[in-house]
C-alpha positions as semicolon CSV with decimal commas, in nm:
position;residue;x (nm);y (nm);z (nm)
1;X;-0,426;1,183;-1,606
2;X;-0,656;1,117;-1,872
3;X;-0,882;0,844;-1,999
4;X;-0,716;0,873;-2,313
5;X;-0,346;0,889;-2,250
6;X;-0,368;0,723;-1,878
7;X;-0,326;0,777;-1,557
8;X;-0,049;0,803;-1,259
9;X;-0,108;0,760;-0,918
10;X;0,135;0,799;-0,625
11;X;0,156;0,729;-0,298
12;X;0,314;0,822;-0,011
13;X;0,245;0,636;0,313
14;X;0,395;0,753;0,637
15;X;0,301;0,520;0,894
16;X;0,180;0,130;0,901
17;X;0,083;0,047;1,269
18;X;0,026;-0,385;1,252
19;X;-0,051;-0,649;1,538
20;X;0,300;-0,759;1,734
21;X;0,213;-1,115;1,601
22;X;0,287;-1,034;1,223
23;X;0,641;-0,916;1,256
24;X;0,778;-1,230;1,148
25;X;0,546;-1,188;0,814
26;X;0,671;-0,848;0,762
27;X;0,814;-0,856;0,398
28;X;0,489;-1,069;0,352
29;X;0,236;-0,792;0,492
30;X;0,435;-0,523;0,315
31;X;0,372;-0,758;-0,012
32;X;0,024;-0,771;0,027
33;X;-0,017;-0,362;0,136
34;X;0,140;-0,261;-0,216
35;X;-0,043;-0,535;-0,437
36;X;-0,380;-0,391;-0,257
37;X;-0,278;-0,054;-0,355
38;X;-0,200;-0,141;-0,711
39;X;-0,537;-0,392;-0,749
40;X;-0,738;-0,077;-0,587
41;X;-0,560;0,186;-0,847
42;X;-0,586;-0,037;-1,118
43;X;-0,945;-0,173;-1,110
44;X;-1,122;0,062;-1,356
45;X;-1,071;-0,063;-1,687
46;X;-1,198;0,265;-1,865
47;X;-0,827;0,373;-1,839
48;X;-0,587;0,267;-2,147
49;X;-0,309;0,285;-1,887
50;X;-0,216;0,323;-1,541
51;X;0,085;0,347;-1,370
52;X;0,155;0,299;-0,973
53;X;0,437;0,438;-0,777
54;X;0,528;0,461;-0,404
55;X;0,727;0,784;-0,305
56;X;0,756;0,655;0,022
57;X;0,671;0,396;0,250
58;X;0,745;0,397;0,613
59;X;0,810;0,085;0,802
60;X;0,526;-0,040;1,014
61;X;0,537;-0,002;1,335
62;X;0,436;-0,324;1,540
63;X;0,269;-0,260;1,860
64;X;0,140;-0,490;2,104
65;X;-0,195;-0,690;2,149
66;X;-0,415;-0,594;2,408
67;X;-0,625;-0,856;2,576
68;X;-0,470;-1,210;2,458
């Protein structure tokens, strides 16, 4: 894009590897990945527009805690 007209980003992410213990915030982490995404994409205000998508995003994969 351009300063001018805007810009477009896109994402596509293909793996999320989180701590066992937040699988039961799952919709909640997921939540918080995309708004980060959006905040980071959107923070310069030198842009008259911007526009976020997400192609993809794979489910994380939860794996357990080592030394607990």
């Amino acid at each position: 894009g351009r300063k001018s007209t805007g810009m477009e980003y896109n994402w596509k992410i293909t793996r999320i590897e989180a701590p066992e213990c937040l699988l039961k915030d799952k919709d909640e982490m997921m939540d918080i990945i995309k708004d980060a995404l959006i905040a980071y994409d959107t923070g310069d205000k030198n842009y008259s527009y911007v526009k976020v998508n997400f192609e993809y995003i794979a489910s994380p994969w939860f794996i357990k805690e080592v030394n607990k």
